Coordinates of C-alpha atoms in Angstrom, one line a residue:
Chain A
M1 CA 100.6 -77.7 -17.5
R2 CA 102.2 -76.0 -14.5
F3 CA 104.9 -74.7 -15.9
R4 CA 107.6 -77.0 -13.3
S5 CA 106.4 -80.0 -14.1
F6 CA 106.3 -78.9 -17.8
I7 CA 110.2 -79.3 -17.5
P8 CA 110.8 -82.6 -17.6
V9 CA 109.0 -83.1 -20.2
L10 CA 111.3 -80.7 -22.3
V11 CA 113.6 -82.1 -20.8
V12 CA 113.1 -86.1 -22.2
G13 CA 112.2 -84.3 -24.9
F14 CA 115.5 -82.7 -26.2
V15 CA 117.6 -85.9 -24.9
L16 CA 115.8 -88.5 -27.4
A17 CA 115.3 -85.7 -30.3
L18 CA 119.3 -86.2 -30.1
V19 CA 119.1 -89.6 -30.4
P20 CA 119.4 -89.5 -34.9
S21 CA 122.0 -87.0 -34.7
L22 CA 124.3 -89.3 -32.4
S23 CA 123.5 -92.9 -34.6
E24 CA 122.4 -93.4 -38.1
S25 CA 121.5 -97.2 -37.6
K26 CA 118.7 -98.3 -38.4
Q27 CA 118.5 -100.6 -36.3
L28 CA 118.9 -98.4 -33.3
L29 CA 116.6 -96.1 -33.9
G30 CA 113.7 -98.8 -34.9
T31 CA 114.2 -100.2 -31.0
F32 CA 113.5 -96.5 -29.8
I33 CA 110.5 -96.3 -32.4
F34 CA 109.2 -99.5 -31.4
A35 CA 109.8 -98.4 -27.4
G36 CA 108.2 -95.0 -28.2
V37 CA 105.1 -96.8 -29.4
Y38 CA 104.8 -99.6 -27.0
A39 CA 105.0 -96.8 -24.5
I40 CA 102.1 -94.6 -25.7
A41 CA 100.0 -97.9 -25.7
V42 CA 101.5 -98.7 -21.9
I43 CA 100.9 -94.9 -20.5
G44 CA 97.3 -95.6 -21.8
L45 CA 97.1 -99.6 -19.7
A46 CA 97.9 -97.3 -16.7
L47 CA 95.6 -94.6 -16.4
F48 CA 93.3 -97.2 -16.9
S49 CA 95.0 -99.9 -14.2
G50 CA 97.2 -97.9 -12.3
Y51 CA 95.5 -94.3 -11.7
A52 CA 91.7 -95.8 -11.3
G53 CA 93.1 -99.4 -10.5
Q54 CA 91.1 -101.9 -12.5
P55 CA 93.1 -104.7 -14.0
S56 CA 93.0 -104.8 -18.2
M57 CA 94.4 -108.3 -19.4
G58 CA 93.8 -106.7 -23.2
Q59 CA 95.4 -103.8 -24.5
A60 CA 97.5 -105.9 -27.1
G61 CA 93.7 -106.5 -28.3
F62 CA 93.2 -102.4 -28.9
C63 CA 96.0 -102.3 -31.0
A64 CA 95.4 -104.2 -33.1
I65 CA 91.9 -103.0 -33.6
G66 CA 94.1 -99.6 -34.4
A67 CA 95.9 -101.3 -36.5
Y68 CA 93.9 -102.9 -38.4
A69 CA 91.1 -99.8 -38.9
S70 CA 94.4 -97.8 -40.1
A71 CA 95.7 -100.2 -42.6
I72 CA 92.2 -101.0 -43.5
V73 CA 92.0 -97.7 -44.6
A74 CA 95.1 -97.0 -46.0
T75 CA 95.4 -99.6 -47.7
K76 CA 91.3 -100.9 -49.3
F77 CA 90.3 -97.5 -49.4
N78 CA 93.5 -95.7 -50.9
L79 CA 92.9 -93.1 -48.3
S80 CA 95.8 -90.9 -46.0
P81 CA 97.7 -93.0 -43.3
W82 CA 96.7 -90.0 -41.1
V83 CA 93.1 -90.7 -41.7
G84 CA 93.9 -93.6 -40.6
L85 CA 95.4 -92.8 -37.5
L86 CA 92.3 -90.7 -36.8
A87 CA 90.0 -93.6 -37.6
A88 CA 92.4 -96.1 -35.4
G89 CA 91.4 -93.6 -32.6
A90 CA 88.7 -93.7 -33.0
M91 CA 87.2 -97.3 -34.0
S92 CA 89.4 -99.1 -30.5
G93 CA 87.4 -95.9 -28.1
L94 CA 84.1 -97.1 -29.7
V95 CA 85.0 -101.2 -29.5
G96 CA 86.6 -99.9 -26.1
W97 CA 82.9 -97.8 -25.1
L98 CA 81.2 -101.1 -26.0
I99 CA 83.3 -103.7 -24.3
G100 CA 84.0 -101.4 -21.3
S101 CA 80.0 -100.6 -20.9
L102 CA 79.7 -104.7 -20.9
I103 CA 82.1 -105.6 -19.0
L104 CA 83.5 -103.0 -16.5
R105 CA 80.7 -103.7 -14.1
L106 CA 83.0 -106.4 -13.2
S107 CA 86.1 -106.3 -11.0
G108 CA 89.5 -107.5 -9.6
H109 CA 89.9 -110.9 -10.8
Y110 CA 87.1 -110.9 -12.6
L111 CA 87.6 -107.7 -14.6
A112 CA 90.9 -109.4 -15.8
I113 CA 89.4 -112.1 -16.8
G114 CA 87.5 -110.4 -19.0
T115 CA 89.3 -107.9 -20.8
L116 CA 91.9 -111.1 -21.0
G117 CA 88.9 -112.9 -22.7
F118 CA 88.2 -109.3 -25.1
G119 CA 92.1 -110.0 -25.8
I120 CA 91.7 -113.6 -26.9
I121 CA 88.6 -112.7 -28.8
V122 CA 90.2 -110.0 -31.0
A123 CA 92.7 -112.1 -32.0
A124 CA 90.6 -115.5 -32.6
L125 CA 88.5 -113.1 -34.7
L126 CA 91.5 -111.8 -36.9
K127 CA 92.6 -115.0 -37.7
Q128 CA 89.0 -116.8 -38.0
W129 CA 86.8 -114.6 -40.5
E130 CA 88.8 -115.8 -43.5
W131 CA 85.9 -114.2 -46.0
T132 CA 87.9 -110.4 -45.0
G133 CA 90.6 -111.4 -46.1
L134 CA 93.1 -109.8 -42.5
S135 CA 93.0 -113.6 -41.4
S136 CA 97.3 -113.9 -43.7
G137 CA 97.0 -110.4 -42.4
M138 CA 97.9 -106.9 -44.7
R139 CA 100.8 -106.1 -46.1
N140 CA 102.2 -102.8 -47.9
V141 CA 101.0 -100.3 -44.9
P142 CA 102.6 -97.1 -46.1
R143 CA 104.0 -94.7 -44.3
F144 CA 102.5 -91.3 -43.5
E145 CA 103.1 -88.5 -45.6
F146 CA 104.8 -84.6 -43.9
F147 CA 106.3 -82.6 -46.9
G148 CA 106.9 -85.4 -49.1
D149 CA 108.2 -88.0 -47.5
A150 CA 110.0 -86.9 -44.2
L151 CA 108.4 -89.5 -42.3
K152 CA 109.4 -92.5 -44.6
S153 CA 112.7 -91.8 -43.2
E154 CA 114.0 -94.1 -39.9
A155 CA 114.8 -90.5 -38.1
G156 CA 111.3 -89.4 -39.9
Y157 CA 109.7 -91.9 -38.2
Y158 CA 111.1 -91.7 -35.0
Y159 CA 110.8 -87.8 -34.6
L160 CA 106.7 -88.5 -35.4
V161 CA 106.1 -91.2 -32.2
L162 CA 108.2 -88.8 -30.1
V163 CA 106.6 -85.9 -30.8
I164 CA 103.2 -88.0 -30.4
L165 CA 104.9 -89.8 -27.3
L166 CA 105.2 -86.3 -25.7
L167 CA 101.8 -85.6 -26.1
V168 CA 100.3 -88.6 -24.6
I169 CA 102.5 -87.8 -21.9
V170 CA 101.3 -84.3 -21.4
L171 CA 97.6 -85.0 -21.1
A172 CA 98.3 -88.1 -19.7
L173 CA 99.7 -85.9 -16.6
N174 CA 97.1 -83.3 -16.8
L175 CA 94.6 -85.3 -16.6
V176 CA 96.1 -87.0 -13.3
R177 CA 96.7 -83.8 -11.7
S178 CA 93.4 -82.5 -12.2
R179 CA 89.9 -83.4 -11.1
P180 CA 89.0 -86.3 -12.9
G181 CA 92.4 -87.9 -12.1
R182 CA 91.8 -88.0 -8.6
A183 CA 88.1 -89.2 -9.0
L184 CA 89.9 -92.3 -10.7
R185 CA 92.6 -92.6 -7.7
A186 CA 90.2 -92.1 -5.3
L187 CA 87.6 -94.6 -6.8
H188 CA 91.0 -97.1 -6.5
E189 CA 91.5 -96.9 -3.4
S190 CA 87.4 -96.5 -2.1
E191 CA 85.6 -96.9 -4.4
I192 CA 82.4 -97.0 -2.4
G193 CA 84.4 -94.0 -0.7
A194 CA 84.5 -92.2 -4.1
E195 CA 80.6 -92.6 -5.0
M196 CA 79.8 -91.1 -1.7
L197 CA 81.1 -88.1 -2.5
G198 CA 79.4 -87.4 -5.7
V199 CA 82.0 -89.5 -7.8
D200 CA 80.1 -91.2 -10.5
T201 CA 82.6 -94.5 -10.7
A202 CA 81.0 -96.1 -13.2
T203 CA 80.9 -93.5 -16.0
A204 CA 84.3 -92.7 -14.8
K205 CA 85.2 -96.5 -14.6
L206 CA 83.8 -96.6 -18.7
R207 CA 86.2 -93.0 -19.9
V208 CA 89.6 -93.7 -18.8
F209 CA 88.5 -97.2 -20.1
V210 CA 88.1 -95.8 -23.3
L211 CA 91.1 -93.2 -23.2
S212 CA 93.5 -96.2 -22.9
A213 CA 91.7 -98.1 -25.8
V214 CA 91.7 -94.6 -27.7
L215 CA 95.7 -94.7 -26.7
G216 CA 96.5 -98.7 -27.6
G217 CA 94.9 -98.1 -31.0
I218 CA 96.8 -95.1 -31.9
A219 CA 99.8 -97.5 -30.7
G220 CA 98.3 -100.0 -33.3
S221 CA 98.4 -98.1 -35.9
L222 CA 101.8 -95.9 -35.9
Y223 CA 103.4 -99.6 -36.0
A224 CA 101.5 -101.1 -38.7
H225 CA 102.6 -97.5 -40.6
Y226 CA 105.9 -98.3 -39.4
V227 CA 106.8 -101.9 -40.2
G228 CA 104.2 -101.6 -43.2
S229 CA 102.5 -105.2 -42.7
I230 CA 100.5 -106.6 -39.2
T231 CA 99.6 -110.2 -39.0
P232 CA 96.5 -111.3 -36.2
D233 CA 99.8 -112.7 -34.2
T234 CA 101.2 -109.3 -34.0
F235 CA 98.7 -108.6 -31.6
E236 CA 98.7 -112.1 -29.4
F237 CA 97.8 -111.7 -25.9
T238 CA 102.0 -112.2 -24.7
I239 CA 102.4 -108.7 -25.7
S240 CA 98.9 -108.1 -23.5
V241 CA 100.9 -109.5 -20.3
E242 CA 104.2 -108.0 -21.0
M243 CA 102.4 -103.9 -21.3
L244 CA 101.4 -105.1 -17.9
V245 CA 104.6 -106.2 -16.7
M246 CA 105.8 -103.1 -18.4
A247 CA 102.8 -101.0 -16.4
V248 CA 104.0 -102.6 -12.8
I249 CA 107.9 -102.3 -13.2
G250 CA 107.6 -98.8 -14.1
G251 CA 105.6 -97.8 -11.4
V252 CA 102.0 -98.5 -12.1
S253 CA 100.4 -95.5 -10.7
S254 CA 102.9 -93.2 -12.6
V255 CA 102.8 -91.7 -16.2
W256 CA 106.9 -91.4 -16.2
G257 CA 106.5 -94.5 -14.3
A258 CA 104.7 -96.7 -17.2
A259 CA 107.1 -95.0 -20.4
L260 CA 110.7 -95.8 -17.5
G261 CA 108.6 -99.4 -17.2
T262 CA 108.7 -99.7 -20.9
A263 CA 111.9 -98.4 -21.6
F264 CA 113.3 -100.6 -19.7
I265 CA 111.4 -104.4 -20.5
W266 CA 111.5 -103.3 -24.0
G267 CA 115.7 -103.2 -24.0
L268 CA 115.6 -105.8 -21.5
S269 CA 114.1 -107.8 -24.3
Q270 CA 116.1 -106.7 -26.9
A271 CA 119.3 -107.8 -25.3
I272 CA 117.8 -111.2 -24.6
K273 CA 117.5 -111.9 -28.0
A274 CA 120.9 -111.0 -28.4
L275 CA 122.1 -113.8 -25.7
P276 CA 121.0 -116.4 -27.3
D277 CA 124.3 -117.4 -29.4
V278 CA 126.1 -116.4 -25.7
L279 CA 123.2 -118.6 -24.4
N280 CA 123.0 -121.9 -26.0
S281 CA 127.3 -122.5 -26.0
I282 CA 126.7 -123.0 -22.0
V283 CA 122.7 -124.6 -21.5
K284 CA 120.3 -125.4 -24.3
I285 CA 117.7 -122.8 -24.0
P286 CA 114.4 -124.3 -25.9
S287 CA 113.2 -120.8 -27.2
I288 CA 114.2 -117.1 -27.0
T289 CA 109.8 -116.1 -26.3
Q290 CA 109.6 -118.6 -23.4
F291 CA 113.4 -118.0 -22.4
E292 CA 111.7 -114.3 -22.0
L293 CA 108.6 -114.5 -20.0
M294 CA 110.9 -116.1 -18.0
I295 CA 113.2 -113.5 -17.1
F296 CA 110.0 -110.9 -17.2
G297 CA 108.2 -113.2 -14.3
T298 CA 111.2 -113.1 -12.4
I299 CA 111.5 -109.5 -13.0
L300 CA 108.1 -109.0 -11.7
I301 CA 108.5 -111.4 -8.8
L302 CA 111.2 -109.2 -7.5
V303 CA 109.7 -106.1 -8.4
M304 CA 106.5 -106.8 -6.6
I305 CA 108.0 -108.3 -3.8
F306 CA 110.8 -105.5 -2.9
M307 CA 109.4 -101.9 -4.7
P308 CA 105.8 -102.6 -5.1
E309 CA 104.9 -99.5 -6.2
G310 CA 107.4 -99.1 -9.2
L311 CA 111.0 -98.6 -10.4
L312 CA 110.0 -94.7 -10.1
P313 CA 107.8 -94.4 -7.8
T314 CA 110.6 -96.0 -5.3
F315 CA 113.0 -94.3 -6.2
T316 CA 111.8 -90.6 -6.3
R317 CA 110.6 -91.1 -2.9
R318 CA 113.8 -92.3 -1.3
K319 CA 115.5 -89.4 -3.1
R320 CA 112.8 -87.4 -1.6
S321 CA 113.2 -88.6 2.1
G322 CA 117.3 -88.4 2.1
Chain B
M1 CA 61.2 -83.3 8.1
L2 CA 63.9 -83.8 6.0
L3 CA 65.1 -87.6 6.1
Q4 CA 61.7 -90.7 6.5
T5 CA 62.1 -93.8 6.1
Q6 CA 58.8 -96.3 5.6
N7 CA 58.8 -99.7 6.9
L8 CA 62.6 -99.8 6.1
T9 CA 63.5 -103.7 6.0
M10 CA 66.7 -105.5 5.3
K11 CA 66.7 -108.9 5.3
F12 CA 70.2 -110.5 4.2
G13 CA 69.1 -114.7 3.5
G14 CA 67.6 -115.9 6.4
I15 CA 68.6 -112.4 8.7
M16 CA 66.0 -109.4 9.3
A17 CA 68.3 -106.6 9.7
L18 CA 65.9 -104.3 9.7
K19 CA 62.8 -104.2 10.6
D20 CA 59.8 -102.4 9.6
V21 CA 61.7 -99.3 10.4
T22 CA 59.1 -96.1 10.4
L23 CA 61.4 -92.8 11.2
A24 CA 61.0 -88.7 10.7
F25 CA 64.7 -86.8 11.5
E26 CA 63.4 -83.0 12.0
S27 CA 65.7 -80.5 9.7
G28 CA 68.2 -78.8 11.5
K29 CA 68.8 -80.6 13.8
I30 CA 70.9 -83.1 15.8
S31 CA 70.1 -86.6 15.5
A32 CA 71.0 -89.7 16.8
V33 CA 70.0 -93.7 16.1
I34 CA 71.6 -96.4 18.8
G35 CA 71.5 -99.7 19.8
P36 CA 73.4 -102.3 21.2
N37 CA 75.8 -104.4 18.3
G38 CA 74.2 -105.6 15.8
A39 CA 71.1 -103.6 16.4
G40 CA 71.2 -102.6 12.4
K41 CA 72.4 -99.1 13.0
T42 CA 75.1 -98.9 10.1
T43 CA 72.0 -102.0 8.4
F44 CA 70.4 -98.5 8.9
F45 CA 72.7 -96.1 7.4
N46 CA 73.3 -98.0 4.2
A47 CA 69.9 -98.9 4.0
C48 CA 69.5 -94.6 3.6
C49 CA 71.7 -93.5 1.5
G50 CA 71.6 -95.9 -1.2
V51 CA 74.7 -99.1 -0.4
Y52 CA 71.9 -101.5 -0.3
T53 CA 69.2 -101.5 -2.0
P54 CA 66.5 -101.8 1.0
T55 CA 64.5 -105.6 0.8
A56 CA 61.1 -103.7 1.6
G57 CA 60.2 -100.2 2.4
Q58 CA 60.7 -96.0 1.5
V59 CA 63.2 -93.8 2.1
T60 CA 62.7 -89.7 1.1
F61 CA 64.7 -87.4 1.6
G62 CA 63.0 -83.8 1.3
A63 CA 60.1 -85.0 -0.3
T64 CA 62.0 -87.2 -3.0
P65 CA 62.2 -91.3 -3.2
L66 CA 65.6 -92.5 -2.2
N67 CA 64.5 -95.8 -3.2
G68 CA 66.6 -96.9 -6.3
K69 CA 68.9 -94.4 -6.4
L70 CA 72.7 -94.9 -6.4
P71 CA 75.0 -93.3 -4.2
H72 CA 76.7 -90.7 -6.3
Q73 CA 73.0 -89.5 -7.5
I74 CA 71.9 -88.9 -4.1
A75 CA 75.0 -87.7 -2.7
H76 CA 74.9 -84.9 -5.2
M77 CA 70.5 -84.2 -4.0
G78 CA 72.6 -83.5 -0.3
I79 CA 73.4 -86.2 1.8
A80 CA 77.2 -86.7 2.6
R81 CA 77.8 -89.8 5.8
T82 CA 81.3 -90.8 6.9
W83 CA 82.3 -94.1 7.4
Q84 CA 82.2 -96.1 10.7
N85 CA 85.1 -98.5 8.6
L86 CA 86.4 -95.8 7.4
Q87 CA 86.6 -95.1 3.9
I88 CA 89.7 -92.5 3.7
F89 CA 92.1 -92.8 0.4
P90 CA 95.7 -93.4 1.7
Q91 CA 97.6 -92.6 -1.0
L92 CA 95.8 -89.1 -1.7
T93 CA 96.9 -85.8 0.4
L94 CA 94.0 -84.5 3.0
I95 CA 93.8 -81.8 0.7
E96 CA 93.2 -84.2 -2.6
N97 CA 90.9 -86.2 -0.3
V98 CA 88.8 -82.9 0.8
M99 CA 88.8 -81.9 -2.9
V100 CA 87.0 -85.0 -4.7
G101 CA 84.1 -84.6 -2.3
G102 CA 84.4 -80.8 -2.7
E103 CA 84.4 -81.2 -6.6
M104 CA 81.5 -83.3 -6.8
R105 CA 79.0 -80.1 -7.8
D106 CA 81.2 -78.9 -10.7
H107 CA 80.4 -80.7 -13.8
A108 CA 82.7 -78.0 -16.0
S109 CA 86.3 -79.8 -15.9
G110 CA 85.9 -83.1 -17.8
F111 CA 88.1 -85.6 -19.0
V112 CA 88.7 -83.6 -22.3
A113 CA 89.2 -79.9 -20.8
S114 CA 91.2 -81.9 -17.6
M115 CA 93.8 -83.6 -20.9
L116 CA 94.2 -79.8 -22.1
R117 CA 94.0 -78.0 -19.3
L118 CA 91.5 -75.5 -20.9
P119 CA 91.6 -72.2 -18.8
G120 CA 88.3 -72.6 -16.7
V121 CA 90.6 -76.0 -15.2
V122 CA 92.3 -74.5 -13.3
S123 CA 90.4 -71.5 -11.6
K124 CA 88.0 -74.2 -10.4
E125 CA 90.6 -76.2 -9.6
N126 CA 92.1 -73.2 -7.3
A127 CA 88.0 -72.9 -5.1
A128 CA 88.5 -76.2 -4.9
K129 CA 91.1 -76.6 -3.1
A130 CA 90.2 -73.1 -1.2
K131 CA 86.8 -74.6 0.0
A132 CA 89.0 -78.1 0.6
K133 CA 91.4 -75.8 2.8
Y134 CA 88.3 -74.3 4.5
W135 CA 86.7 -77.8 5.8
L136 CA 90.3 -78.6 6.7
D137 CA 91.4 -75.7 9.1
L138 CA 87.8 -76.1 10.5
V139 CA 88.5 -79.8 11.9
G140 CA 91.9 -78.6 12.4
L141 CA 93.8 -80.1 10.3
G142 CA 94.9 -77.7 8.0
D143 CA 97.9 -77.6 8.5
R144 CA 98.7 -81.4 7.7
A145 CA 97.2 -80.3 4.3
E146 CA 100.0 -81.8 2.2
T147 CA 100.1 -85.3 4.7
L148 CA 98.9 -88.4 2.8
A149 CA 96.1 -89.6 4.8
G150 CA 97.1 -92.9 5.4
N151 CA 99.9 -91.4 7.8
L152 CA 97.6 -90.2 10.3
A153 CA 96.4 -91.1 13.4
F154 CA 92.9 -92.9 13.1
G155 CA 90.6 -90.8 15.3
Q156 CA 92.1 -87.6 13.1
Q157 CA 90.9 -89.9 9.8
R158 CA 88.0 -89.9 11.0
V159 CA 87.7 -86.3 11.3
L160 CA 89.5 -85.8 7.7
E161 CA 86.1 -88.1 6.3
I162 CA 83.7 -85.1 8.0
A163 CA 85.5 -82.4 6.0
R164 CA 85.4 -84.1 3.2
A165 CA 81.9 -84.9 3.7
M166 CA 81.3 -81.2 4.7
A167 CA 82.9 -79.9 1.2
T168 CA 80.5 -81.4 -0.7
S169 CA 77.7 -79.2 0.7
P170 CA 75.4 -81.5 2.1
R171 CA 72.1 -80.5 3.8
L172 CA 72.4 -83.6 5.1
L173 CA 75.3 -85.1 7.2
M174 CA 75.6 -88.1 8.7
L175 CA 78.3 -89.9 11.3
D176 CA 79.0 -93.2 11.5
E177 CA 80.0 -93.2 15.2
P178 CA 82.3 -90.5 14.6
A179 CA 83.8 -90.6 18.3
A180 CA 84.7 -94.5 18.0
G181 CA 89.1 -94.6 19.0
L182 CA 88.7 -91.1 19.4
S183 CA 90.6 -89.7 23.0
S184 CA 88.8 -87.7 25.1
T185 CA 90.3 -84.2 23.6
E186 CA 89.5 -85.3 20.6
R187 CA 85.9 -86.2 21.6
D188 CA 85.5 -82.4 22.9
A189 CA 86.7 -81.7 19.5
L190 CA 84.3 -83.1 17.4
M191 CA 81.3 -82.1 19.6
T192 CA 82.4 -78.5 19.0
V193 CA 83.0 -79.6 14.9
I194 CA 79.2 -81.4 15.1
R195 CA 77.8 -78.5 16.8
R196 CA 79.3 -75.9 14.6
I197 CA 78.0 -77.6 11.6
R198 CA 74.6 -78.0 12.9
D199 CA 74.3 -74.0 13.3
E200 CA 75.4 -73.4 9.4
G201 CA 72.1 -75.0 9.4
I202 CA 73.2 -78.9 8.2
T203 CA 70.7 -81.4 9.9
V204 CA 73.8 -83.8 11.4
L205 CA 72.8 -87.0 12.3
L206 CA 74.8 -89.9 14.0
V207 CA 75.1 -93.3 14.6
E208 CA 77.3 -93.8 18.5
H209 CA 78.2 -95.9 20.9
D210 CA 79.4 -93.0 23.0
M211 CA 76.4 -92.4 25.1
R212 CA 77.3 -89.3 26.7
L213 CA 78.1 -87.8 23.6
V214 CA 74.8 -89.2 22.3
M215 CA 72.9 -87.5 25.8
Q216 CA 74.9 -84.4 24.9
L217 CA 74.7 -83.8 21.0
A218 CA 71.1 -84.7 19.8
D219 CA 68.4 -83.4 20.5
Y220 CA 66.2 -86.2 19.1
V221 CA 67.6 -90.2 19.8
A222 CA 65.9 -93.5 18.2
V223 CA 67.0 -96.7 19.4
L224 CA 66.6 -99.7 17.7
N225 CA 67.1 -103.3 18.7
Y226 CA 67.5 -106.4 16.8
G227 CA 66.8 -104.4 13.9
E228 CA 63.3 -103.2 15.1
L229 CA 62.8 -99.4 16.6
I230 CA 62.0 -99.5 20.1
A231 CA 62.1 -95.9 21.7
Q232 CA 62.3 -93.0 20.0
G233 CA 62.2 -89.1 21.6
P234 CA 64.5 -86.4 23.5
P235 CA 67.4 -88.1 25.5
S236 CA 66.2 -88.1 28.5
E237 CA 63.0 -89.3 27.4
V238 CA 64.8 -92.3 25.7
Q239 CA 67.1 -92.5 29.2
A240 CA 64.2 -93.8 31.4
N241 CA 62.6 -95.6 29.2
P242 CA 62.6 -99.5 30.2
D243 CA 63.2 -101.1 27.0
V244 CA 65.9 -99.5 26.3
I245 CA 67.7 -100.3 29.7
K246 CA 66.7 -103.8 29.3
A247 CA 67.9 -104.1 25.7
Y248 CA 71.1 -102.2 27.0
L249 CA 71.9 -104.0 30.3
G250 CA 70.1 -107.3 29.4
E251 CA 67.2 -108.8 31.5
D252 CA 66.8 -110.0 35.3
E253 CA 66.0 -113.1 35.4

């Protein structure tokens, strides 16, 4: 990675590293940890949907596979959670490869529906397979071990997620700025044009799909080991939609945009959850989730109309030209 | 003969777009496929380079049959092309557009190597950039290397496609209506570029409406009408062929 593009990573990393020293609030750190975990999965989605231009509405399915793989390794096999993390990446990558080989011949709306189906099937299978003992969820998923109990505190886990997130950002930036990244952006704009320039578009799409699946799996694993318990409902399809909204709003062809969009939407959803008491005294709202989806939908429509490239590209372009 | 077709036939439903077209294009020459609108010229191109699978017949490149090969495999074998309905990458800069072509022959910088930015990646990228710059300069777009391709004028986008195709180091360059939408200055510059490409030993095959350009450039011309080959030979001969005149001007009644 060129040094100049490394600077933002250092600055963001430095600023975020200060958070635990500013506040020891468990709730605040928890919010940041969730946002970081989300961001890892959303960056994976942005590589596939944003750069390569292939819609996916099943990212939460890979998070589920990663979370369960990790939890099973740590609780049923009593192996180190680190092994679980590796297993999560490997398992979701493997499933991504199998599913991708099947459904990536679809494109556009059909691919969106195909990935949507995948996400729903994963959740349904986890719920229905009672003999596996997974349908009621998994509890007592242990935290990672590193220098004793260092990662068992909120601040420790916060730093773990931060380091992994920064690493993912660096790797993703390297990818999009080099040959395979260029090929993905090219096939996004003209698949036949890229193909005729020697880009094996089918393989390129499959690879980036597997990569996004692996990142989803890692995010799922980090979630499971942080919260300590997971159920099939944790990764239902609305999470996939939420992730797509995060990627689109931040700027779908931008690694930083994906991170920013995640922070924005996650922050907003936390704010909305804090609102109901105030709102309920004014108007009767049906449920927080529905209210949240209404707000997200509105924001998505506004962003699509007024800044179709997403928040980050819109603002950086204005700055460059002005 | 570098590129040969044998009874090439292409049917879309009930429409016969190409019918038993048997042609051979000599290596090192500039050849042209001409014909009135809807004669099947672009279909002929698409059937040759793997965009369409021919209904019947064979396409042979050198000694290798191309049937069943995907476009990217055909590109790797040494055929590059441009498109009548441009297929540039508007959100990529000019240099990036050309680099995508140039990086075809470099297999080492895969996904993982690029993510880790391993030592070889940077030097290969610089080499691809230098090569891309060479072709941009040659077609006269060198000073706009960092512009987004979508911001170029139509005629310049056409020329960009040629630079991009040349970056793949092809043996055969297929140009689908390269002069469409060009000003007369741009057109003259295009002819210089095409001759220069031929002089480097690369075979050029073009589909073109602009008769003046074809007659000045081509060593060999094939004429299609309603999907059938009606004439072929040197430009002067083809120009005088009564069937060709009839096809272009219509019949006296």
